[in-house]
CSV table of C-alpha atoms in Angstrom, one decimal:
chain,number,residue,atom,x,y,z
A,1,PHE,CA,-13.5,12.0,-30.9
A,2,ARG,CA,-15.3,14.1,-28.4
A,3,HIS,CA,-18.6,12.6,-29.6
A,4,MET,CA,-17.2,9.1,-29.1
A,5,LEU,CA,-15.8,10.0,-25.6
A,6,HIS,CA,-19.1,11.4,-24.3
A,7,SER,CA,-21.8,9.5,-26.3
A,8,SER,CA,-20.5,6.0,-26.7
A,9,PRO,CA,-22.4,3.6,-24.3
A,10,SER,CA,-19.1,1.8,-23.6
A,11,PRO,CA,-15.5,2.3,-24.7
A,12,PRO,CA,-14.2,0.2,-27.5
A,13,LYS,CA,-12.5,-3.0,-26.3
A,14,LEU,CA,-9.4,-4.4,-27.8
A,15,LYS,CA,-8.6,-8.1,-27.2
A,16,MET,CA,-4.8,-8.4,-27.0
A,17,THR,CA,-2.9,-11.5,-28.1
A,18,SER,CA,0.8,-12.2,-28.5
A,19,SER,CA,0.4,-12.0,-32.2
A,20,THR,CA,-1.4,-8.6,-32.2
A,21,ALA,CA,0.8,-6.8,-29.6
A,22,PRO,CA,3.6,-6.0,-32.1
A,23,ALA,CA,1.1,-4.8,-34.7
A,24,LEU,CA,-0.6,-2.5,-32.1
A,25,CYS,CA,2.7,-1.0,-31.0
A,26,ILE,CA,3.5,-0.2,-34.7
A,27,LEU,CA,0.0,1.2,-35.2
A,28,LEU,CA,0.3,3.4,-32.1
A,29,SER,CA,3.7,4.7,-33.3
A,30,LEU,CA,2.2,5.6,-36.7
A,31,ILE,CA,-0.8,7.3,-35.0
A,32,ALA,CA,1.5,9.3,-32.7
A,33,ALA,CA,3.5,10.5,-35.8
A,34,CYS,CA,0.4,11.7,-37.6
A,35,PRO,CA,0.2,15.5,-37.4
A,36,PHE,CA,-3.6,15.4,-37.0
A,37,THR,CA,-3.4,13.0,-34.1
A,38,ALA,CA,-0.5,14.9,-32.5
A,39,ALA,CA,-2.6,18.0,-32.6
A,40,LEU,CA,-5.5,16.2,-30.9
A,41,SER,CA,-3.2,14.5,-28.4
A,42,HIS,CA,-1.4,17.6,-27.3
A,43,GLY,CA,-4.0,20.3,-27.5
A,44,PRO,CA,-3.6,23.8,-28.9
A,45,THR,CA,-0.2,25.3,-29.0
A,46,THR,CA,0.8,28.8,-27.9
A,47,ASN,CA,3.5,31.2,-28.8
A,48,ASN,CA,5.7,29.8,-26.1
A,49,HIS,CA,8.7,27.7,-27.1
A,50,GLN,CA,7.4,24.9,-25.0
A,51,LEU,CA,3.9,24.4,-23.6
A,52,SER,CA,3.6,23.5,-19.9
A,53,ARG,CA,2.6,20.0,-19.0
A,54,ARG,CA,-0.4,21.3,-17.1
A,55,ASP,CA,-1.6,23.2,-20.2
A,56,ALA,CA,-1.0,20.1,-22.2
A,57,LEU,CA,-3.1,18.0,-19.9
A,58,ILE,CA,-6.0,20.5,-20.1
A,59,GLY,CA,-5.6,20.7,-23.9
A,60,ALA,CA,-5.7,16.9,-24.1
A,61,ALA,CA,-8.9,16.6,-22.2
A,62,SER,CA,-11.1,15.8,-25.2
A,63,THR,CA,-8.7,13.3,-26.7
A,64,ALA,CA,-9.9,9.7,-27.2
A,65,VAL,CA,-7.4,6.8,-27.4
A,66,VAL,CA,-7.6,3.1,-27.7
A,67,ASN,CA,-9.2,2.0,-24.4
A,68,VAL,CA,-6.9,-0.8,-23.2
A,69,LEU,CA,-6.2,-1.4,-19.5
A,70,ILE,CA,-3.1,-2.8,-18.0
A,71,LEU,CA,-3.2,-5.0,-15.0
A,72,SER,CA,-1.7,-8.2,-13.5
A,73,THR,CA,-2.7,-11.5,-15.0
A,74,PRO,CA,-5.9,-12.7,-13.4
A,75,THR,CA,-5.9,-16.3,-12.4
A,76,ASP,CA,-7.8,-18.8,-10.2
A,77,SER,CA,-8.5,-17.6,-6.7
A,78,ALA,CA,-6.9,-19.3,-3.7
A,79,VAL,CA,-9.1,-20.5,-0.8
A,80,ALA,CA,-8.5,-18.6,2.4
A,81,ALA,CA,-8.0,-20.4,5.7
A,82,PRO,CA,-10.8,-20.5,8.2
A,83,LEU,CA,-11.3,-17.4,10.4
A,84,GLU,CA,-9.9,-17.7,13.9
A,85,ALA,CA,-12.3,-17.2,16.8
A,86,ASP,CA,-11.2,-13.8,17.9
A,87,THR,CA,-13.0,-10.5,18.6
A,88,VAL,CA,-13.1,-9.2,15.0
A,89,ASP,CA,-16.5,-8.0,13.8
A,90,LEU,CA,-17.4,-11.2,12.1
A,91,ALA,CA,-20.5,-9.9,10.4
A,92,ALA,CA,-18.6,-7.0,8.7
A,93,PHE,CA,-15.6,-9.2,7.9
A,94,ASN,CA,-17.6,-12.0,6.4
A,95,ALA,CA,-19.7,-9.6,4.4
A,96,ALA,CA,-16.5,-8.1,2.9
A,97,ARG,CA,-15.2,-11.5,2.2
A,98,SER,CA,-18.3,-12.8,0.6
A,99,SER,CA,-19.4,-9.7,-1.3
A,100,SER,CA,-18.3,-11.3,-4.6
A,101,SER,CA,-16.7,-14.4,-6.0
A,102,SER,CA,-13.3,-12.7,-5.6
A,103,SER,CA,-13.2,-12.7,-1.8
A,104,ALA,CA,-9.8,-14.3,-1.9
A,105,PRO,CA,-6.9,-12.8,-3.8
A,106,PRO,CA,-6.0,-14.1,-7.2
A,107,ARG,CA,-3.2,-16.6,-7.3
A,108,SER,CA,-0.1,-14.7,-8.2
A,109,THR,CA,2.1,-15.4,-11.2
A,110,PRO,CA,5.1,-17.8,-10.8
A,111,SER,CA,8.0,-16.1,-9.2
A,112,ILE,CA,11.2,-15.2,-11.0
A,113,MET,CA,12.9,-14.8,-7.6
A,114,GLY,CA,16.3,-16.5,-7.4
A,115,THR,CA,18.0,-17.7,-4.3
A,116,THR,CA,21.4,-17.3,-2.8
A,117,ASN,CA,22.0,-21.0,-3.4
A,118,ASN,CA,22.7,-20.4,-7.1
A,119,LYS,CA,23.7,-16.7,-6.6
A,120,LYS,CA,20.7,-15.5,-8.6
A,121,ILE,CA,19.3,-12.7,-6.4
A,122,ARG,CA,16.7,-10.8,-8.2
A,123,HIS,CA,17.2,-7.1,-8.0
A,124,THR,CA,13.9,-5.2,-7.6
A,125,ILE,CA,15.3,-1.7,-8.2
A,126,ASN,CA,16.0,-1.3,-11.9
A,127,PRO,CA,16.5,2.3,-13.0
A,128,PHE,CA,14.9,2.9,-16.4
A,129,PHE,CA,13.9,6.0,-18.4
A,130,ASP,CA,10.5,4.6,-19.3
A,131,PRO,CA,9.2,2.0,-16.8
A,132,ALA,CA,6.1,-0.1,-17.3
A,133,PRO,CA,3.1,0.7,-15.0
A,134,LEU,CA,3.5,-2.5,-12.9
A,135,LEU,CA,6.4,-3.8,-10.9
A,136,PRO,CA,6.5,-7.5,-9.9
A,137,ILE,CA,7.3,-8.0,-6.2
A,138,ARG,CA,7.3,-11.2,-4.1
A,139,GLY,CA,4.1,-12.5,-2.6
A,140,GLY,CA,1.5,-15.2,-2.6
A,141,LYS,CA,1.6,-18.3,-0.4
A,142,ASN,CA,5.0,-18.9,1.1
A,143,GLY,CA,6.3,-15.9,-1.0
A,144,LYS,CA,6.9,-18.1,-4.0
A,145,SER,CA,5.0,-16.0,-6.5
A,146,ASN,CA,4.9,-12.5,-8.0
A,147,VAL,CA,2.4,-9.8,-7.2
A,148,GLN,CA,2.1,-6.9,-9.6
A,149,ILE,CA,2.1,-3.5,-7.8
A,150,PRO,CA,1.3,-0.3,-9.7
A,151,ARG,CA,4.4,1.9,-9.7
A,152,VAL,CA,2.4,5.1,-9.1
A,153,GLY,CA,-0.4,5.2,-6.6
A,154,TYR,CA,-2.3,7.6,-4.4
A,155,SER,CA,-1.6,8.1,-0.7
A,156,LEU,CA,-4.3,9.1,1.8
A,157,TYR,CA,-1.5,10.5,4.1
A,158,LYS,CA,-2.6,13.9,5.5
A,159,THR,CA,-5.9,13.8,3.6
A,160,PRO,CA,-8.7,15.1,5.8
A,161,PRO,CA,-11.2,12.3,6.4
A,162,GLU,CA,-14.0,14.5,5.0
A,163,GLN,CA,-12.1,14.8,1.7
A,164,ALA,CA,-11.0,11.1,1.5
A,165,ALA,CA,-14.1,9.8,-0.4
A,166,ARG,CA,-14.0,12.5,-3.0
A,167,CYS,CA,-10.2,12.2,-3.5
A,168,THR,CA,-10.6,8.4,-4.0
A,169,SER,CA,-13.3,8.8,-6.5
A,170,LEU,CA,-11.3,11.3,-8.5
A,171,ALA,CA,-8.2,9.1,-8.3
A,172,LEU,CA,-10.2,6.2,-9.7
A,173,ARG,CA,-11.5,8.3,-12.6
A,174,CYS,CA,-8.0,9.3,-13.7
A,175,GLY,CA,-6.8,5.7,-13.8
A,176,ILE,CA,-5.2,5.3,-10.4
A,177,ARG,CA,-5.7,1.8,-9.0
A,178,HIS,CA,-3.2,1.7,-6.1
A,179,PHE,CA,-4.3,3.2,-2.9
A,180,ASP,CA,-2.1,3.7,0.2
A,181,VAL,CA,-4.2,3.7,3.3
A,182,GLY,CA,-3.4,3.2,7.0
A,183,THR,CA,-4.9,3.1,10.5
A,184,LEU,CA,-3.2,6.4,11.4
A,185,TYR,CA,-4.8,8.1,8.4
A,186,ASN,CA,-8.3,7.7,10.0
A,187,SER,CA,-10.0,7.5,6.6
A,188,ASN,CA,-10.6,3.9,5.7
A,189,SER,CA,-14.3,4.1,6.3
A,190,GLU,CA,-14.5,7.1,3.9
A,191,VAL,CA,-12.3,5.5,1.3
A,192,ALA,CA,-14.6,2.4,1.4
A,193,LYS,CA,-17.6,4.4,0.2
A,194,PRO,CA,-16.4,5.1,-3.4
A,195,LEU,CA,-14.6,1.8,-3.5
A,196,LYS,CA,-17.9,0.0,-2.9
A,197,LEU,CA,-19.7,1.9,-5.6
A,198,TYR,CA,-16.9,1.2,-8.0
A,199,LEU,CA,-16.6,-2.5,-7.2
A,200,ASP,CA,-20.3,-3.1,-7.3
A,201,ASN,CA,-21.2,-1.1,-10.4
A,202,GLY,CA,-18.1,0.4,-12.0
A,203,PHE,CA,-18.1,4.0,-13.0
A,204,THR,CA,-21.8,3.9,-13.4
A,205,GLY,CA,-22.1,3.7,-9.6
A,206,LEU,CA,-19.6,6.5,-9.1
A,207,LYS,CA,-21.4,8.8,-11.6
A,208,LYS,CA,-24.5,8.7,-9.4
A,209,GLY,CA,-22.6,9.0,-6.1
A,210,TYR,CA,-19.8,11.5,-6.8
A,211,TYR,CA,-19.2,12.7,-10.4
A,212,LYS,CA,-22.6,14.4,-10.8
A,213,ASP,CA,-21.3,17.4,-8.8
A,214,GLU,CA,-17.9,17.7,-10.5
A,215,SER,CA,-17.2,20.3,-13.2
A,216,GLU,CA,-17.1,19.0,-16.8
A,217,GLU,CA,-13.6,20.5,-17.2
A,218,LEU,CA,-12.3,18.5,-14.3
A,219,LEU,CA,-13.9,15.3,-15.5
A,220,GLU,CA,-12.4,15.8,-18.9
A,221,ILE,CA,-9.0,16.3,-17.4
A,222,LEU,CA,-9.4,13.1,-15.4
A,223,ASP,CA,-10.5,11.1,-18.4
A,224,ALA,CA,-7.6,12.4,-20.5
A,225,THR,CA,-5.2,11.4,-17.9
A,226,SER,CA,-6.7,7.9,-17.6
A,227,MET,CA,-6.5,7.5,-21.4
A,228,ALA,CA,-2.9,8.8,-21.4
A,229,SER,CA,-2.1,6.1,-18.8
A,230,GLU,CA,-3.7,3.4,-20.9
A,231,GLN,CA,-2.0,4.5,-24.1
A,232,HIS,CA,1.4,4.7,-22.6
A,233,ALA,CA,1.0,1.4,-20.9
A,234,VAL,CA,0.2,-0.3,-24.2
A,235,GLN,CA,3.6,1.1,-25.5
A,236,THR,CA,5.4,-0.7,-22.6
A,237,ILE,CA,3.8,-4.1,-23.4
A,238,GLY,CA,7.2,-5.3,-24.4
A,239,TYR,CA,8.5,-4.6,-20.9
A,240,GLY,CA,6.4,-7.3,-19.3
A,241,SER,CA,2.9,-5.8,-18.8
A,242,LYS,CA,-0.2,-7.6,-20.0
A,243,SER,CA,-3.2,-5.8,-21.5
A,244,ILE,CA,-6.8,-6.9,-21.5
A,245,SER,CA,-10.1,-5.2,-22.1
A,246,PRO,CA,-11.4,-3.2,-19.2
A,247,PRO,CA,-14.2,-4.8,-17.1
A,248,ILE,CA,-17.8,-4.1,-17.9
A,249,ASP,CA,-19.9,-2.0,-15.6
A,250,GLY,CA,-22.3,-3.7,-13.3
A,251,SER,CA,-22.0,-6.7,-10.9
A,252,ALA,CA,-20.6,-9.0,-13.7
A,253,GLY,CA,-17.4,-7.0,-13.7
A,254,ARG,CA,-16.8,-6.9,-10.0
A,255,ARG,CA,-14.2,-9.6,-9.8
A,256,ALA,CA,-12.1,-8.0,-12.6
A,257,ARG,CA,-12.4,-4.6,-11.0
A,258,ARG,CA,-11.2,-5.9,-7.6
A,259,GLU,CA,-8.2,-7.6,-9.3
A,260,GLN,CA,-7.2,-4.3,-10.8
A,261,LEU,CA,-7.2,-2.6,-7.5
A,262,PHE,CA,-4.1,-2.6,-5.3
A,263,ILE,CA,-5.0,-1.8,-1.7
A,264,SER,CA,-2.0,-1.2,0.6
A,265,HIS,CA,-2.7,-0.8,4.3
A,266,LYS,CA,-0.4,0.3,7.1
A,267,LEU,CA,-0.5,-1.2,10.6
A,268,SER,CA,0.1,1.4,13.3
A,269,ASN,CA,2.6,1.2,16.1
A,270,GLU,CA,-0.2,0.8,18.6
A,271,GLU,CA,-1.5,-2.3,16.6
A,272,GLN,CA,1.9,-4.0,16.7
A,273,SER,CA,1.7,-6.7,19.3
A,274,THR,CA,3.5,-9.7,20.9
A,275,ASP,CA,0.2,-11.6,20.4
A,276,ILE,CA,-0.3,-13.0,16.8
A,277,VAL,CA,-4.1,-13.2,17.2
A,278,THR,CA,-4.3,-9.6,18.1
A,279,VAL,CA,-2.4,-8.5,15.0
A,280,LYS,CA,-4.6,-10.7,12.8
A,281,ARG,CA,-7.7,-9.1,14.4
A,282,HIS,CA,-6.5,-5.6,13.4
A,283,ILE,CA,-5.9,-6.7,9.8
A,284,LYS,CA,-9.3,-8.4,9.5
A,285,ASN,CA,-11.0,-5.3,10.9
A,286,ALA,CA,-9.3,-3.3,8.2
A,287,ILE,CA,-10.5,-5.7,5.5
A,288,ALA,CA,-14.1,-5.4,7.0
A,289,GLU,CA,-13.9,-1.6,7.2
A,290,LEU,CA,-12.6,-1.2,3.6
A,291,GLY,CA,-15.0,-3.9,2.2
A,292,VAL,CA,-12.5,-5.1,-0.3
A,293,GLY,CA,-12.4,-8.9,0.6
A,294,TYR,CA,-8.6,-9.0,1.1
A,295,LEU,CA,-5.7,-6.7,1.2
A,296,ASP,CA,-3.0,-6.6,-1.5
A,297,LEU,CA,-0.3,-5.3,0.8
A,298,VAL,CA,0.0,-4.9,4.5
A,299,SER,CA,3.0,-3.1,5.9
A,300,ILE,CA,4.3,-2.2,9.4
A,301,HIS,CA,4.1,1.6,9.5
A,302,SER,CA,7.3,2.1,11.4
A,303,PRO,CA,9.9,0.3,13.5
A,304,LEU,CA,9.4,2.5,16.5
A,305,THR,CA,8.2,-0.2,19.0
A,306,ASN,CA,10.6,-2.9,20.1
A,307,LYS,CA,12.2,-6.0,18.6
A,308,GLU,CA,9.7,-8.5,20.0
A,309,ARG,CA,6.6,-6.6,18.8
A,310,ARG,CA,8.1,-5.9,15.4
A,311,LEU,CA,9.0,-9.5,14.8
A,312,THR,CA,5.8,-11.0,16.2
A,313,THR,CA,3.8,-8.6,14.1
A,314,PHE,CA,5.7,-9.5,10.9
A,315,ARG,CA,5.3,-13.2,11.6
A,316,ALA,CA,1.5,-12.6,11.9
A,317,LEU,CA,1.5,-10.8,8.5
A,318,LEU,CA,3.3,-13.8,6.9
A,319,GLU,CA,0.7,-16.1,8.3
A,320,LEU,CA,-2.1,-13.9,6.9
A,321,ARG,CA,-0.3,-13.9,3.5
A,322,ASP,CA,0.0,-17.7,3.5
A,323,ALA,CA,-3.7,-18.0,4.5
A,324,GLY,CA,-4.9,-15.8,1.7
A,325,PHE,CA,-6.1,-12.7,3.6
A,326,VAL,CA,-3.2,-10.7,2.3
A,327,ARG,CA,-1.3,-11.0,-1.0
A,328,THR,CA,2.1,-9.7,0.2
A,329,VAL,CA,3.7,-8.0,3.2
A,330,GLY,CA,6.1,-5.1,3.6
A,331,VAL,CA,7.5,-2.5,6.0
A,332,CYS,CA,7.8,1.3,6.2
A,333,ASN,CA,10.7,3.5,7.4
A,334,TYR,CA,12.9,0.5,8.1
A,335,GLY,CA,16.6,0.9,8.3
A,336,ILE,CA,19.2,-1.9,7.9
A,337,GLY,CA,19.0,-2.9,11.6
A,338,PRO,CA,15.3,-3.8,11.8
A,339,LEU,CA,15.5,-5.4,8.3
A,340,GLN,CA,18.4,-7.6,9.5
A,341,GLU,CA,16.2,-8.6,12.5
A,342,ILE,CA,13.6,-10.0,10.0
A,343,ALA,CA,16.3,-11.7,8.0
A,344,GLU,CA,17.6,-13.5,11.1
A,345,MET,CA,14.1,-14.5,12.1
A,346,VAL,CA,13.1,-16.1,8.7
A,347,GLY,CA,16.4,-17.9,8.4
A,348,GLY,CA,18.7,-15.6,6.5
A,349,GLU,CA,19.3,-14.9,2.8
A,350,ASP,CA,18.4,-18.5,1.9
A,351,HIS,CA,14.8,-17.6,2.7
A,352,LEU,CA,14.3,-14.4,0.7
A,353,GLU,CA,10.7,-15.4,0.1
A,354,ASN,CA,9.9,-14.3,3.6
A,355,PHE,CA,11.7,-11.0,3.5
A,356,PRO,CA,9.5,-7.9,3.1
A,357,ALA,CA,8.3,-7.4,-0.4
A,358,ILE,CA,8.7,-3.6,-0.2
A,359,ASN,CA,10.1,-0.9,2.2
A,360,GLN,CA,8.4,2.4,1.9
A,361,LEU,CA,10.8,5.3,2.9
A,362,GLU,CA,10.7,9.0,3.2
A,363,LEU,CA,12.9,9.2,0.2
A,364,SER,CA,13.6,12.1,-2.2
A,365,PRO,CA,16.6,13.6,-4.0
A,366,PHE,CA,17.4,15.4,-0.7
A,367,ASN,CA,17.6,12.2,1.4
A,368,GLN,CA,18.2,9.2,-0.8
A,369,HIS,CA,19.0,6.6,1.9
A,370,GLU,CA,21.7,5.0,-0.3
A,371,ASP,CA,22.7,2.4,2.3
A,372,VAL,CA,19.1,1.2,2.9
A,373,VAL,CA,18.3,1.2,-0.8
A,374,ARG,CA,21.4,-0.9,-1.5
A,375,TYR,CA,20.5,-3.4,1.1
A,376,CYS,CA,16.9,-3.6,-0.2
A,377,ASP,CA,18.0,-4.1,-3.7
A,378,GLY,CA,20.5,-6.8,-2.8
A,379,ASN,CA,17.8,-8.8,-1.0
A,380,GLY,CA,14.9,-8.5,-3.4
A,381,ILE,CA,13.0,-5.8,-1.5
A,382,ALA,CA,11.3,-3.1,-3.6
A,383,VAL,CA,11.5,0.5,-2.5
A,384,GLY,CA,8.6,2.9,-2.2
A,385,CYS,CA,8.7,6.7,-1.9
A,386,SER,CA,6.4,8.6,0.4
A,387,ALA,CA,4.5,11.8,-0.3
A,388,TYR,CA,6.7,14.9,-0.8
A,389,SER,CA,4.5,17.8,0.5
A,390,LYS,CA,6.8,18.8,3.3
A,391,LEU,CA,9.8,19.4,1.1
A,392,SER,CA,8.4,22.7,-0.1
A,393,GLY,CA,7.6,24.0,3.4
A,394,VAL,CA,9.5,26.3,5.7
A,395,ASN,CA,11.5,23.3,7.1
A,396,GLY,CA,12.4,22.0,3.7
A,397,PRO,CA,15.8,22.1,1.9
A,398,ALA,CA,15.5,25.7,0.5
A,399,GLU,CA,18.7,25.8,-1.6
A,400,GLY,CA,18.2,22.4,-3.2
A,401,TRP,CA,14.5,23.0,-3.6
A,402,ALA,CA,15.3,26.1,-5.7
A,403,VAL,CA,17.4,24.0,-8.0
A,404,LEU,CA,14.6,21.5,-8.4
A,405,ALA,CA,12.1,24.3,-9.0
A,406,ASP,CA,14.3,25.7,-11.8
A,407,LEU,CA,14.6,22.3,-13.4
A,408,ALA,CA,10.9,21.7,-13.2
A,409,LYS,CA,10.2,25.0,-14.9
A,410,ALA,CA,12.7,24.3,-17.7
A,411,LYS,CA,11.0,20.9,-18.3
A,412,GLY,CA,7.5,22.3,-18.2
A,413,MET,CA,6.6,20.1,-15.2
A,414,THR,CA,5.3,20.9,-11.8
A,415,LYS,CA,7.7,20.3,-9.0
A,416,ALA,CA,5.6,17.4,-7.7
A,417,GLN,CA,5.6,15.8,-11.2
A,418,LEU,CA,9.4,16.1,-11.4
A,419,LEU,CA,9.7,14.2,-8.1
A,420,VAL,CA,7.3,11.5,-9.2
A,421,ARG,CA,9.2,11.2,-12.5
A,422,TRP,CA,12.5,11.0,-10.7
A,423,SER,CA,11.3,8.2,-8.4
A,424,LEU,CA,9.9,6.3,-11.4
A,425,GLN,CA,13.2,6.4,-13.3
A,426,LYS,CA,15.1,5.4,-10.2
A,427,GLY,CA,13.0,2.2,-10.2
A,428,TYR,CA,10.9,3.0,-7.1
A,429,VAL,CA,7.2,2.8,-6.4
A,430,CYS,CA,5.8,6.3,-5.8
A,431,LEU,CA,2.8,7.4,-3.7
A,432,PRO,CA,2.0,11.1,-4.2
A,433,ARG,CA,-0.9,12.7,-2.4
A,434,SER,CA,-3.2,15.7,-2.8
A,435,GLY,CA,-6.4,16.9,-1.3
A,436,SER,CA,-9.7,18.0,-3.0
A,437,ALA,CA,-10.5,21.3,-1.3
A,438,SER,CA,-9.3,23.4,-4.3
A,439,LYS,CA,-9.3,23.1,-8.0
A,440,VAL,CA,-5.5,23.0,-8.0
A,441,GLU,CA,-5.5,20.1,-5.6
A,442,ARG,CA,-8.1,18.2,-7.6
A,443,VAL,CA,-6.1,18.6,-10.8
A,444,ALA,CA,-2.9,17.6,-9.0
A,445,ILE,CA,-4.4,14.1,-8.4
A,446,ALA,CA,-4.4,13.7,-12.2
A,447,GLU,CA,-1.1,15.5,-12.8
A,448,ASN,CA,0.8,13.2,-10.4
A,449,SER,CA,-0.7,9.9,-11.6
A,450,TYR,CA,1.0,7.5,-14.0
A,451,GLY,CA,-0.8,9.0,-16.9
A,452,GLY,CA,-0.1,12.5,-15.7
A,453,VAL,CA,3.7,11.9,-15.6
A,454,ASN,CA,3.7,10.1,-19.0
A,455,LEU,CA,2.1,12.8,-21.1
A,456,TYR,CA,3.8,13.7,-24.4
A,457,LEU,CA,4.2,17.4,-25.3
A,458,LYS,CA,4.2,19.0,-28.7
A,459,ASP,CA,7.1,21.4,-29.2
A,460,ASP,CA,5.8,24.6,-30.8
A,461,SER,CA,9.1,25.4,-32.3
A,462,GLY,CA,8.6,22.5,-34.7
A,463,GLY,CA,11.0,20.1,-33.0
A,464,GLY,CA,8.4,17.4,-32.8
A,465,ILE,CA,7.1,15.5,-29.8
A,466,LEU,CA,8.8,15.9,-26.4
A,467,PRO,CA,8.6,12.8,-24.2
A,468,PHE,CA,7.8,13.2,-20.6
A,469,THR,CA,11.2,11.8,-19.3
A,470,LEU,CA,14.2,13.1,-17.5
A,471,SER,CA,17.5,13.0,-19.3
A,472,GLU,CA,20.6,11.5,-17.8
A,473,GLU,CA,21.8,15.0,-17.1
A,474,ASP,CA,18.6,15.9,-15.4
A,475,MET,CA,18.9,12.8,-13.2
A,476,LYS,CA,22.4,13.7,-12.3
A,477,ILE,CA,21.3,17.2,-11.2
A,478,LEU,CA,18.6,15.7,-8.9
A,479,ASP,CA,20.9,13.0,-7.6
A,480,GLY,CA,23.4,15.6,-6.7
A,481,LEU,CA,21.0,17.3,-4.3
A,482,ASP,CA,21.4,14.6,-1.6
A,483,VAL,CA,22.3,16.1,1.7
A,484,GLY,CA,20.8,13.4,4.0
A,485,TYR,CA,17.9,15.6,4.9
A,486,LYS,CA,16.6,13.9,8.0
A,487,ALA,CA,12.9,13.4,9.0
A,488,GLY,CA,13.6,15.3,12.3
A,489,LYS,CA,14.6,18.4,10.4
A,490,LEU,CA,11.8,18.1,7.7
A,491,GLY,CA,9.1,17.9,10.3
A,492,ARG,CA,7.1,15.2,8.7
A,493,ARG,CA,5.0,12.8,10.9
A,494,ASP,CA,4.1,9.6,9.2
A,495,GLY,CA,4.2,6.6,11.5
A,496,TRP,CA,5.6,8.6,14.4
A,497,GLY,CA,4.7,11.5,16.5
A,498,ASP,CA,6.4,14.6,18.1
A,499,ASP,CA,7.4,12.5,21.1
A,500,ASP,CA,9.5,10.2,19.0
A,501,VAL,CA,11.6,13.0,17.4
A,502,VAL,CA,14.6,13.8,19.6
A,503,GLY,CA,16.2,16.4,17.3
A,504,PRO,CA,16.8,17.6,13.8
A,505,GLU,CA,19.1,14.7,12.9
A,506,TRP,CA,16.6,12.1,14.0
A,507,ASP,CA,15.4,9.6,11.4
A,508,PRO,CA,13.3,6.4,11.8
A,509,THR,CA,15.7,4.5,9.6
A,510,ASP,CA,18.5,5.1,12.2
A,511,ILE,CA,16.7,2.8,14.8
A,512,VAL,CA,19.1,0.0,15.6
């Protein structure tokens, strides 16, 4: 297997059809049950009753699995509307749009979104113990279709710009395709560098530009995590994902590689405007800077401006969506008040197609925003979780954090993995982050990915294979930690600054 992993010129490809999917699932189940395969999959055991997930990941680094990639269904591209005559850098923008045949986003799959006319509101938040890697959210022209968003991504929040390119390259290597970027993160130009190499030439380009300086151990960990993601995704085919062969390296695979990526960009408060053309200019500049042809999701970073700027900005994003520059639109840190503003602007609940597709919140077991989540769920708005790094700091919920730490230790997970797993099983989209300055940080990129939180673990006591899931009792423990821990107390700054925070009980979702 190690020889195949390192020597094969290209990974084996598996063409999936509706008739072969059940057979493959049965085959994978039999393979997983094989003692020889289990030993390869879970690495060497120790004398401990239960091996830690981090050790399991390192032990699995030489494992080879069926190389099948999960992504949204690629279809014909839509034609984008003509570019308005504004002050965007036309040369850079048009270069990004014409860099491949996939300059416009793929037409999304038909929507299963119901309407209030027949009382069939689609609930986007569906708790499940083993969710598929992709979540369908509303998008496409007029919001009538579905866009598939990867449930676990990688956020560039707090990542120093000088580390952003390396972090992005490592995230790509371990199977991450969802990147959370934003104007306030000041790293789009750096993120664009590995993305261009990947889009133009696949991993061949990245090997020359980045991986040649990484340790063999780290690369094996990243590869093992990517393969764990692919293997687990195949097992969830029955939950609605579609599997196809991964794109080939070189320019011929560029379109497929772009369709696998999900680039989510956040518009800063300063970029919100009462002028629609100005908002569009900012988004087109972001497309040009990132060099990705179009954006999969654009969100308003926070509601901390005023009603007129918020609504004009959102209207501009809807126009960009319908013109083909953006696949879907969302918001961040929105409470019920600003969400209801949008509902009123677009015509109420009879026009759910123009509601935000997702609302990214500072959401954790310690601040679960139950009222906002309930509103989002009832109106077809998916919920995303932000990075969790501040929870472990001096301003974090010390008592509850100790409970979480004990549970993580008992489960053989890191605390960050436990939080990612909790958010997945709650039905949310999760965007963990990590830097690249230390080995621990670099490994954490893999640990907190979809593959990293779906590893299986061999129980050394002879009890068999332990799934990487939280039990109903585990979820109850975590859900019981909710104390409404506000952003003002936590000290996090993501879409707002020190001047916006008026006290420890301040929270962006409380804006009326």
